[in-house]
CSV table of C-alpha atoms in Angstrom, one decimal:
chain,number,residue,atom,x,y,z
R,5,UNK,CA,170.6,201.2,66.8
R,6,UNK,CA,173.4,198.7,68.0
R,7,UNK,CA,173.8,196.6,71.3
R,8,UNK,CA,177.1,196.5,72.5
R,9,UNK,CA,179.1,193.5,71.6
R,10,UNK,CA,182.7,192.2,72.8
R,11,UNK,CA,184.3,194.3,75.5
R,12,UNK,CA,182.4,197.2,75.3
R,13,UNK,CA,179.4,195.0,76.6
R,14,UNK,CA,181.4,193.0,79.3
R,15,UNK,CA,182.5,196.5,80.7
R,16,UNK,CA,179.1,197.5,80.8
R,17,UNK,CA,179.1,195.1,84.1
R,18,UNK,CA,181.6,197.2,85.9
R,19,UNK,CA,181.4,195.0,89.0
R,20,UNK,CA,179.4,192.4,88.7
R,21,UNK,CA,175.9,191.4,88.9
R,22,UNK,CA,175.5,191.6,92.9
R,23,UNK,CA,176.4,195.3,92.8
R,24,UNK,CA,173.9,195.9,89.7
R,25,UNK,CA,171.3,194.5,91.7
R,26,UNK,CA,172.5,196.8,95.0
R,27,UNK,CA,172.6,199.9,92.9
R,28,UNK,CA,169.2,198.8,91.2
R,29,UNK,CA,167.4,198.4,94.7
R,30,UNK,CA,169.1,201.3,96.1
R,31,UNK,CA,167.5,204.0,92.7
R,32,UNK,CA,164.5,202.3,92.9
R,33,UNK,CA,163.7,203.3,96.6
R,34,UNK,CA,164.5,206.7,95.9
R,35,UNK,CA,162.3,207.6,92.8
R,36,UNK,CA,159.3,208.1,94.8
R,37,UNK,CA,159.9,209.7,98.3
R,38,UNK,CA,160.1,213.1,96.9
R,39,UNK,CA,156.1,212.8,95.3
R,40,UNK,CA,154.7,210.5,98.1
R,41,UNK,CA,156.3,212.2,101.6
R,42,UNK,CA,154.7,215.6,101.6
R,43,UNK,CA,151.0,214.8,102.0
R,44,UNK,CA,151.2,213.6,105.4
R,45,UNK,CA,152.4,216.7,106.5
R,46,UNK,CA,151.0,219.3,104.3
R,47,UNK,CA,149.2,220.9,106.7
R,48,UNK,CA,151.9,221.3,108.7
R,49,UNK,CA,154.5,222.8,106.0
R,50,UNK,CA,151.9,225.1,104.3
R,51,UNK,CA,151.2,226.5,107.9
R,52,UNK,CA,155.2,226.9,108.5
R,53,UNK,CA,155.7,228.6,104.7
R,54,UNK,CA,152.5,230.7,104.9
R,55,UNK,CA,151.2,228.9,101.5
R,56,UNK,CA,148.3,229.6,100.0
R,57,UNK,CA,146.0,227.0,98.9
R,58,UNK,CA,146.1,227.5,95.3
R,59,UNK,CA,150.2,227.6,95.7
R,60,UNK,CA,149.5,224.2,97.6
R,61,UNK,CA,147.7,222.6,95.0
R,62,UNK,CA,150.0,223.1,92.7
R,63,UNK,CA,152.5,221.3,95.1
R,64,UNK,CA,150.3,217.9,94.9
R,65,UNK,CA,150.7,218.5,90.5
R,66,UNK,CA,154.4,219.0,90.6
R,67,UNK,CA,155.3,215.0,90.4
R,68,UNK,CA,153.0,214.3,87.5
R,69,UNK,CA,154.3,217.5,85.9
R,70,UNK,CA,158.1,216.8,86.4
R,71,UNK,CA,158.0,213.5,85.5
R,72,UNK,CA,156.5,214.2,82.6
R,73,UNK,CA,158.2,217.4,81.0
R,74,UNK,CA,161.9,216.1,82.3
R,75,UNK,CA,161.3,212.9,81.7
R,76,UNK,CA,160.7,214.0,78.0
R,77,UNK,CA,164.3,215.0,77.5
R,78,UNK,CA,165.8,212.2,79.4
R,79,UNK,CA,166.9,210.7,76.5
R,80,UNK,CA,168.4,213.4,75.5
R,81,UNK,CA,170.6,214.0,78.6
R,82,UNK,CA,171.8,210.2,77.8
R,83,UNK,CA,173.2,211.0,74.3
R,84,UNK,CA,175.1,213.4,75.7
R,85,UNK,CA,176.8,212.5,78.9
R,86,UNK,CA,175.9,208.9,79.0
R,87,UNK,CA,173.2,206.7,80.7
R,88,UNK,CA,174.9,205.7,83.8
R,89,UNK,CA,176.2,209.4,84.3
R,90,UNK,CA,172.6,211.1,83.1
R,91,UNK,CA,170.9,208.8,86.3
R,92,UNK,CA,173.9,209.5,88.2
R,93,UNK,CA,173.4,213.5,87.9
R,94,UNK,CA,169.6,212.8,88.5
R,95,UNK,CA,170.4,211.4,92.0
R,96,UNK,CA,172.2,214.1,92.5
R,97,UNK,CA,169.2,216.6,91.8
R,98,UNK,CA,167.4,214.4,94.0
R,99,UNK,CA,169.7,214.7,96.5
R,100,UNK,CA,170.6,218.4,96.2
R,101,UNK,CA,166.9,218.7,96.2
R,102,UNK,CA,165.4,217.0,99.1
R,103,UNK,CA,168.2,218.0,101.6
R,104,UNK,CA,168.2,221.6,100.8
R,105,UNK,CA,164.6,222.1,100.8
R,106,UNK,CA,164.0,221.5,104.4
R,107,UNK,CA,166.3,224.4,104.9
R,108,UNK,CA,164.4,227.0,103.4
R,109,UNK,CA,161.7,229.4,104.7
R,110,UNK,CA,160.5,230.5,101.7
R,111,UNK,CA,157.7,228.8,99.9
R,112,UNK,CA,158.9,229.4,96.7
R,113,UNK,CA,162.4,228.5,96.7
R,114,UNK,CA,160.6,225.4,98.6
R,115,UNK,CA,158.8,224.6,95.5
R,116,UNK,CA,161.9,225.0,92.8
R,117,UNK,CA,164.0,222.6,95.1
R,118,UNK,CA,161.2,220.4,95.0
R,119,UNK,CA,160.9,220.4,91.3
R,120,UNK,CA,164.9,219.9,91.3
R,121,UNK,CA,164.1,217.1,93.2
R,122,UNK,CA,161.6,215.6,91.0
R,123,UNK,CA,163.1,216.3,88.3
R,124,UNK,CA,166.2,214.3,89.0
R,125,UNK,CA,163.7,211.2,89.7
R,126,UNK,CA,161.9,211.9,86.1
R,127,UNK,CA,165.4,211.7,84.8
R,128,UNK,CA,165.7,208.1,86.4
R,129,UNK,CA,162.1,206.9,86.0
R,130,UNK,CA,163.2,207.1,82.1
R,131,UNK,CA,166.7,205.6,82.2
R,132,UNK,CA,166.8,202.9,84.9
R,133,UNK,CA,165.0,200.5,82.8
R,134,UNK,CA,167.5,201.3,79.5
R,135,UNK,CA,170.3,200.8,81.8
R,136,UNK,CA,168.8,197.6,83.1
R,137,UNK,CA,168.0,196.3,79.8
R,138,UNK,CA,171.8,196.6,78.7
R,139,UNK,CA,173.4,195.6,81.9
R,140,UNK,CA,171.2,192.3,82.1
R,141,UNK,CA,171.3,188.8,80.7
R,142,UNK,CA,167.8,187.7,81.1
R,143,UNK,CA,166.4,190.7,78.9
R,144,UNK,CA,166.0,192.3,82.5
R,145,UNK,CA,163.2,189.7,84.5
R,146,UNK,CA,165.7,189.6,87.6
R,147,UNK,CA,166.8,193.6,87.8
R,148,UNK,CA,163.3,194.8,87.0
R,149,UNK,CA,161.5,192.4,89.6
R,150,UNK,CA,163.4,194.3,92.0
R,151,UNK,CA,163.4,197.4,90.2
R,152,UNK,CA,159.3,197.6,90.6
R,153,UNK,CA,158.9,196.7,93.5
R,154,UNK,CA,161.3,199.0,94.9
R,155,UNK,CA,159.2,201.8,93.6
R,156,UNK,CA,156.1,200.9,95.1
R,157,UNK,CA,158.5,200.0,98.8
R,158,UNK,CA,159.9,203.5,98.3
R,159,UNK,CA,156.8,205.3,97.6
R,160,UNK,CA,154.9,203.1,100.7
R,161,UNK,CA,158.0,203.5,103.3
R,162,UNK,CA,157.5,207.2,102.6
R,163,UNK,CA,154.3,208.0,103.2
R,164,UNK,CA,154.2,205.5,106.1
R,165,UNK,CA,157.4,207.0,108.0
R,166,UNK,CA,157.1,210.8,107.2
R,167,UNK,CA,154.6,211.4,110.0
R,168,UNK,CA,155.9,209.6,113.0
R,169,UNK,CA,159.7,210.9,112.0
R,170,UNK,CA,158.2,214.4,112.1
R,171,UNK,CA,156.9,214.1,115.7
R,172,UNK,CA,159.9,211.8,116.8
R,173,UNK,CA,163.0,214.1,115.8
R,174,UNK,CA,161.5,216.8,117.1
R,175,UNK,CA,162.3,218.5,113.6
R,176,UNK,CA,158.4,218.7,112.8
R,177,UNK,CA,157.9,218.3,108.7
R,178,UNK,CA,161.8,219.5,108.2
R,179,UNK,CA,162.7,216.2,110.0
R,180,UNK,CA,160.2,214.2,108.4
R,181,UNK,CA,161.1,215.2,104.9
R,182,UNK,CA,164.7,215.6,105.0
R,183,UNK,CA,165.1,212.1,106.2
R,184,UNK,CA,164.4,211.0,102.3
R,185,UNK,CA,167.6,213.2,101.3
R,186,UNK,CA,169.7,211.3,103.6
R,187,UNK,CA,168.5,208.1,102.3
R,188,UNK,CA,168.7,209.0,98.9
R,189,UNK,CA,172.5,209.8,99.7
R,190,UNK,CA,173.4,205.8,100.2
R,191,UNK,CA,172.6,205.4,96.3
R,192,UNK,CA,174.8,208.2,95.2
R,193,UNK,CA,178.0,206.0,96.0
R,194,UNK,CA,177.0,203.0,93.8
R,195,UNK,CA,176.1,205.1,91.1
R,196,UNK,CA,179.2,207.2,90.9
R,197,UNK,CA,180.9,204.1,90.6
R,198,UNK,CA,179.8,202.4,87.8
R,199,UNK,CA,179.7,205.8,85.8
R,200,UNK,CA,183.3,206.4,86.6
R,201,UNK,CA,183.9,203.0,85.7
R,202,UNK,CA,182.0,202.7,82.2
R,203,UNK,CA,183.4,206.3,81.4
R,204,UNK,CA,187.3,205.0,82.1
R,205,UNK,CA,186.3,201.6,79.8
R,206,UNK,CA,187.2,202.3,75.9
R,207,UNK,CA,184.2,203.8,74.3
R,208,UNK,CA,182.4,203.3,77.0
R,209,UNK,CA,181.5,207.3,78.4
R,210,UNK,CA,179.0,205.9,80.4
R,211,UNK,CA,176.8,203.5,78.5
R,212,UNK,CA,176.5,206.6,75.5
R,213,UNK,CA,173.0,205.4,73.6
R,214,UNK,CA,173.6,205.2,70.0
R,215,UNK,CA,171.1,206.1,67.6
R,216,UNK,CA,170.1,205.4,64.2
R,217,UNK,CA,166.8,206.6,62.1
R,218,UNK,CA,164.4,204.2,64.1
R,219,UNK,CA,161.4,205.9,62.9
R,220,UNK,CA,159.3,208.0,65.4
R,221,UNK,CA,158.4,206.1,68.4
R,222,UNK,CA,154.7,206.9,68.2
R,223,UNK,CA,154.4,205.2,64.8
R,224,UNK,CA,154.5,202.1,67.4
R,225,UNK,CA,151.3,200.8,68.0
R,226,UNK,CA,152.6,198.5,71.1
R,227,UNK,CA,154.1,202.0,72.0
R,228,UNK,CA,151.1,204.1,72.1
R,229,UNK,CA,149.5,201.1,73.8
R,230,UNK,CA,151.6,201.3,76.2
R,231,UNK,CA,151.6,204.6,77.1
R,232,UNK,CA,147.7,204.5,77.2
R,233,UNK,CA,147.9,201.1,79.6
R,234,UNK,CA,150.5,203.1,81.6
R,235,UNK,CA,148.5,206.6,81.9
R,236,UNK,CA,145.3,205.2,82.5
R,237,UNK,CA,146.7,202.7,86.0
R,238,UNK,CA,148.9,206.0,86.7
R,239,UNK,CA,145.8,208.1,86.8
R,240,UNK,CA,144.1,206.0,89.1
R,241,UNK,CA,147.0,205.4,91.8
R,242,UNK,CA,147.1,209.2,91.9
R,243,UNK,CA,143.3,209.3,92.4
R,244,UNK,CA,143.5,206.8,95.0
R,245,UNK,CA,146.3,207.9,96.6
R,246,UNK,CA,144.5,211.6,96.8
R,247,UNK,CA,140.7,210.6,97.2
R,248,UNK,CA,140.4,207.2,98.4
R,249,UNK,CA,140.8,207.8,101.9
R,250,UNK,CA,138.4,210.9,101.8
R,251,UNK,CA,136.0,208.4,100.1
R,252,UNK,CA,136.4,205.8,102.8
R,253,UNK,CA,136.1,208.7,105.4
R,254,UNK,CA,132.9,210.2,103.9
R,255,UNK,CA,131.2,206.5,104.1
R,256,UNK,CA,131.8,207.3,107.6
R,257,UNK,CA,134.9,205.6,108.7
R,258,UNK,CA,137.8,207.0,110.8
R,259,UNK,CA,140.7,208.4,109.5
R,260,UNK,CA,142.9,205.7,110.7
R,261,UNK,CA,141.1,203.3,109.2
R,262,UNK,CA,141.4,204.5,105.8
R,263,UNK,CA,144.8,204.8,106.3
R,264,UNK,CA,145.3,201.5,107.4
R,265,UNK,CA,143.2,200.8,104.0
R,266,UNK,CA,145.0,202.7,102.0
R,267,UNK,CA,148.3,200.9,103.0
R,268,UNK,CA,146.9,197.7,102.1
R,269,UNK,CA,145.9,199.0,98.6
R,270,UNK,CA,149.8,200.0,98.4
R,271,UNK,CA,151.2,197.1,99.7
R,272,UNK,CA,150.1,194.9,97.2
R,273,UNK,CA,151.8,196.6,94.4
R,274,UNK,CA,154.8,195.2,96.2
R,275,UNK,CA,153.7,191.7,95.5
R,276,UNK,CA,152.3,192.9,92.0
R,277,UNK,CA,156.2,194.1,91.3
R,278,UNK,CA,157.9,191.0,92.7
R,279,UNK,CA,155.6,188.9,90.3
R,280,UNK,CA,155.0,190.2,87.3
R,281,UNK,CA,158.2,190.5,85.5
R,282,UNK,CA,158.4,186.7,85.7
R,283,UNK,CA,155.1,186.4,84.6
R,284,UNK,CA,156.1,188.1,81.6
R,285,UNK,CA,158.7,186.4,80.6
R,286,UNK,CA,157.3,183.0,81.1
R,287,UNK,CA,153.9,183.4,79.7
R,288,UNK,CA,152.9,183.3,75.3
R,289,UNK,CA,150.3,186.1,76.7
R,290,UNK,CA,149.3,187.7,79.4
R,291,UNK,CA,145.8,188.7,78.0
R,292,UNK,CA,144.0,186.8,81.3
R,293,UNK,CA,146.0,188.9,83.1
R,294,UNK,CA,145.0,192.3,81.6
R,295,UNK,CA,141.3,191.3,81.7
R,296,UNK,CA,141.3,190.4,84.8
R,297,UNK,CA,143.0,193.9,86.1
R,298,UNK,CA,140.2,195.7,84.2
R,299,UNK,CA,137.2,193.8,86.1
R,300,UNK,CA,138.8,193.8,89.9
R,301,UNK,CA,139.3,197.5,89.1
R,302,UNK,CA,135.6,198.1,88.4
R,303,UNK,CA,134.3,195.8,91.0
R,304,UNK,CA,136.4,197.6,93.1
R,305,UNK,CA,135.0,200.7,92.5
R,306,UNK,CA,131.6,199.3,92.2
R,307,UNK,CA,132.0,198.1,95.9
R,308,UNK,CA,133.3,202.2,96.8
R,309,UNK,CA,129.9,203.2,94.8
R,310,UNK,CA,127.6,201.0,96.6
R,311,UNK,CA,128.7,199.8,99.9
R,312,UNK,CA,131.6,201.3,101.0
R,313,UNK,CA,131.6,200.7,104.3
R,314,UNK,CA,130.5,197.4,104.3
R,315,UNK,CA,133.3,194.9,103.5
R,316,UNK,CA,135.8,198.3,102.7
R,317,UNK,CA,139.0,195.8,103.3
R,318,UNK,CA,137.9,193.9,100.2
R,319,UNK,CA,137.4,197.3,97.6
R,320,UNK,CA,141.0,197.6,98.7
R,321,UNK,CA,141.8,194.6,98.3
R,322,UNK,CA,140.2,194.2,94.3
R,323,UNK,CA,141.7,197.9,93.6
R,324,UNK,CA,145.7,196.8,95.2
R,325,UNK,CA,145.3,193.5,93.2
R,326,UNK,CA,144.1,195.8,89.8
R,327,UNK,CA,147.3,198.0,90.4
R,328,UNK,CA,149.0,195.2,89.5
R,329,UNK,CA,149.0,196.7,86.2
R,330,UNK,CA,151.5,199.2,87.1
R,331,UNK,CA,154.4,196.8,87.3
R,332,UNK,CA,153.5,195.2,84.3
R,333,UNK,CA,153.3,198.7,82.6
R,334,UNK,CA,157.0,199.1,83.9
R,335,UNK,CA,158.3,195.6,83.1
R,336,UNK,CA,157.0,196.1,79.7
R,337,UNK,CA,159.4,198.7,78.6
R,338,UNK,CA,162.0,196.1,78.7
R,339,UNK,CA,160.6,192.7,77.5
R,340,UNK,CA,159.1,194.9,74.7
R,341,UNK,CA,162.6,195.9,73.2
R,342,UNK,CA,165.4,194.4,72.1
R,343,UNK,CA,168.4,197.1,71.8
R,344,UNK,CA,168.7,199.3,75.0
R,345,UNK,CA,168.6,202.2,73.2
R,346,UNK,CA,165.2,201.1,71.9
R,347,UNK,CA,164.1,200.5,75.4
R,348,UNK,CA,165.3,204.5,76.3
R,349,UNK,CA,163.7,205.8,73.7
R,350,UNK,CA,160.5,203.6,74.7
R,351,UNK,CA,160.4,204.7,78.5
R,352,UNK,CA,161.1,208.1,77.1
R,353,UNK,CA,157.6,208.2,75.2
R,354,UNK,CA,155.6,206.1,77.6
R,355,UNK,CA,156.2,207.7,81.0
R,356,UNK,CA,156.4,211.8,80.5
R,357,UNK,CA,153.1,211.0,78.4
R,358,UNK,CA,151.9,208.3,80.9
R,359,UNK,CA,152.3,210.6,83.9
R,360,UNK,CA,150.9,213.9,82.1
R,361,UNK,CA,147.5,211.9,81.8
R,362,UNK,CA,148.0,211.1,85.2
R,363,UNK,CA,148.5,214.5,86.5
R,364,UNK,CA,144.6,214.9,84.7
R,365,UNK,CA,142.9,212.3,87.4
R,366,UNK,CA,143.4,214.4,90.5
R,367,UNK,CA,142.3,217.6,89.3
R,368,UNK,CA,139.4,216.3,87.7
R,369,UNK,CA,138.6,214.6,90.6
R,370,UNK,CA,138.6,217.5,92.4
R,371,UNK,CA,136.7,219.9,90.1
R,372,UNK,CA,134.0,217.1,90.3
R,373,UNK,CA,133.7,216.3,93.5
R,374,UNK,CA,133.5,220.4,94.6
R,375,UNK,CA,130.7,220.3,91.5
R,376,UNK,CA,128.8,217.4,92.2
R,377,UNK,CA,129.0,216.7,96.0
R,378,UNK,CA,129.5,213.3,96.4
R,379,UNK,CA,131.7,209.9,94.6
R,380,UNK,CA,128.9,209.0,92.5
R,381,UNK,CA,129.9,210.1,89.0
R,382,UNK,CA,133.6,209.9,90.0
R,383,UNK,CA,133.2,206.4,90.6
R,384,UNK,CA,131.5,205.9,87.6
R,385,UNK,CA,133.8,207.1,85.0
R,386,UNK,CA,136.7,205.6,87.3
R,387,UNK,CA,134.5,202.1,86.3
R,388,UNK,CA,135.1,203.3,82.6
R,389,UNK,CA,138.6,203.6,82.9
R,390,UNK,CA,138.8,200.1,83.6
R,391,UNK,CA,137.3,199.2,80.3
R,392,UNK,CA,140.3,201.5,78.9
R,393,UNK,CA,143.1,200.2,80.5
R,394,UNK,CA,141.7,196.1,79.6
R,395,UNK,CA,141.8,197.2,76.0
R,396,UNK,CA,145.4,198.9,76.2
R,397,UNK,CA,146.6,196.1,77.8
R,398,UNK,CA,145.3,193.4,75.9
R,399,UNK,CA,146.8,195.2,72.9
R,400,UNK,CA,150.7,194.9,74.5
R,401,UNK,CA,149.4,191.3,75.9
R,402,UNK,CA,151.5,189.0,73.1
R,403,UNK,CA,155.4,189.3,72.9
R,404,UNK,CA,155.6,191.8,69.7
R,405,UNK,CA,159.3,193.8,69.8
R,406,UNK,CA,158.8,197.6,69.3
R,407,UNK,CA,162.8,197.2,67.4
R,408,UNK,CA,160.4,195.3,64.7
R,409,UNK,CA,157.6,198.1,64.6
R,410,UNK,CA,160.2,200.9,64.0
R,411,UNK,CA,162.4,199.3,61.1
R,412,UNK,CA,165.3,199.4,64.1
């Protein structure tokens, strides 16, 4: 691998930091809105389409799914057209996808734009943190603060805003989820900038990744740490943003109040994203850290197992706090590499296999729950995951370079 040197790198900054930071915030948002906006209204669309239940459940698998089987060849789209131009064309599946959708009737060609759409966002949820790595001085701290948080703000706003759109266009679910096209449309303007700019720079054909033989990624061990410390807090935001609520309701509190908890638990990851890049940068370890996301994640849901209605503001509370680990899991990927190109092929192992796993946590949840009748055992082995994601994490804690574990 090489990192660009000379010209080649100062035209990698097309116009300047300010609009790299614009054109960061503005992807970020827009990554998750396709995955967290439909289950506030599924009732509504499934009713509308005339889908079945089983069609339906494969909706809710569809992000995990996509983001993991496109996300896989991401890297492969940026050796060919570029990694500017391969996020640029996955905004434009986003947008293509999220737009159109709303306009269908049929519940099947609902479901391909909808995997359009998601696809697009696996293509960026692999490149963004390349491209930041090469288009930033500080090894990425200052883009991927902002980068992080804006995922957890995007994926928040969405499900927050879906429902009370809906009902206040007039436009029921159509409304509601078309809205996320419209806003995914202000980052398609940024991006098409800087890709026409580094494709007209000598060389440049939109930030190309280079490769040499750097050895197979999974001969990393930070990297298959990694991707376990990444899967394992992905599994459990899906499971919480699935079951927690029902949990909360089942304890026997309203349905607006475990909403209102289950926005607090998401919230949070905000704060987790605007701090933890920093952290990392500035700390010789952050194994304190990792331990202490493992233990509020199983006092968390020893609270849900025990007394979940008693103090249920404060099981949010220790499981938002614990979810901290997905930010870290996403700053990582950067201030683990060196050479961008090392960082592409990084994100390109760690998330398709990170989000496959967590495509597992749902389903399981489900199969158990319908089996067992109640949280108990659920709970239990959520507890366990706990211990799994402390020892993943303690494993990436100290500043080792994947570059050095590959030979790059």
């Amino acid at each position: 691998m090489s990192t660009p040197s000379g010209p080649a790198s100062r035209a990698a900054r097309p116009l300047g930091a300010s609009f790299a930071l614009v054109a960061t915030i503005l992807i970020a948002i827009n990554l998750r809105p396709g995955a967290s906006s439909v289950g506030p209204v599924l009732e509504e669309l499934t009713s509308d389409l005339s889908m079945s239940t089983g069609t339906a459940g494969f909706m809710t698998a569809l992000p995990g799914l996509c983001f993991g089987a496109v996300g896989a060849l991401a890297v492969v789209l940026a050796r060919r057209v570029g990694m500017t131009t391969g996020i640029f064309l996955g905004l434009v599946a986003v947008v293509v996808g999220l737009v159109v959708r709303v306009l269908v009737d049929d519940a099947i060609v609902f479901l391909l734009l909808t995997a359009l759409a998601l696809a697009g966002m696996a293509i960026g949820n692999v490149l963004v943190p390349a491209w930041i790595k090469r288009h930033s001085r500080d090894g990425g701290v200052r883009l991927m603060t902002f980068y992080s948080s804006g995922l957890t703000l995007g994926g928040a706003m969405s499900a927050a805003l879906v429902a009370p759109v809906s009902g206040a266009t007039g436009l029921g679910w159509r409304g509601g989820l078309g809205l996320w096209g419209v806003v995914a449309l202000t980052a398609l303007l940024p991006w098409a900038v800087i890709a026409f700019r580094e494709r007209q720079t000598p060389g440049g054909r939109g930030s190309r990744t280079r490769t040499v033989n750097v050895g197979r990624i999974a001969s990393s061990p930070t990297a298959v740490a990694l991707t376990l410390l990444f899967g394992v807090q992905s599994m459990n935001a899906y499971v919480q943003f699935g079951w927690l609520p029902q949990i909360y309701r089942d304890a026997g509190l309203s349905a607006g109040l475990a909403g209102i908890l289950m926005s607090l638990l998401t919230a949070l990851g905000i704060l987790g994203g605007l701090m933890m890049p920093t952290v990392i940068a500035r700390s010789p370890t952050i194994a304190p850290w990792m331990v202490s996301f493992g233990v509020l994640m199983v006092l968390g849901y020893t609270g849900l197992l025990l007394a979940p209605a008693t103090v249920p503001w404060l099981w949010a509370i220790l499981l938002g706090v614990a979810g901290f680990a997905f930010p870290t899991a996403i700053a990582l990927i950067t201030a683990r590499t060196r050479d961008p190109g090392v960082t592409a092929r990084l994100s390109g192992f760690v998330q398709p296999l990170g989000y496959a796993l967590a495509a597992i946590g749902p389903f399981a949840v489900g199969l158990i729950h319908q089996v067992t009748g109640d949280w108990t055992l659920i709970l239990l082995l959520l507890m366990a995951s706990g211990i799994v994601l402390t020892l993943a994490g303690l494993r990436v804690s100290r500043p080792t370079w994947v570059d050095d574990e590959l030979g790059a």
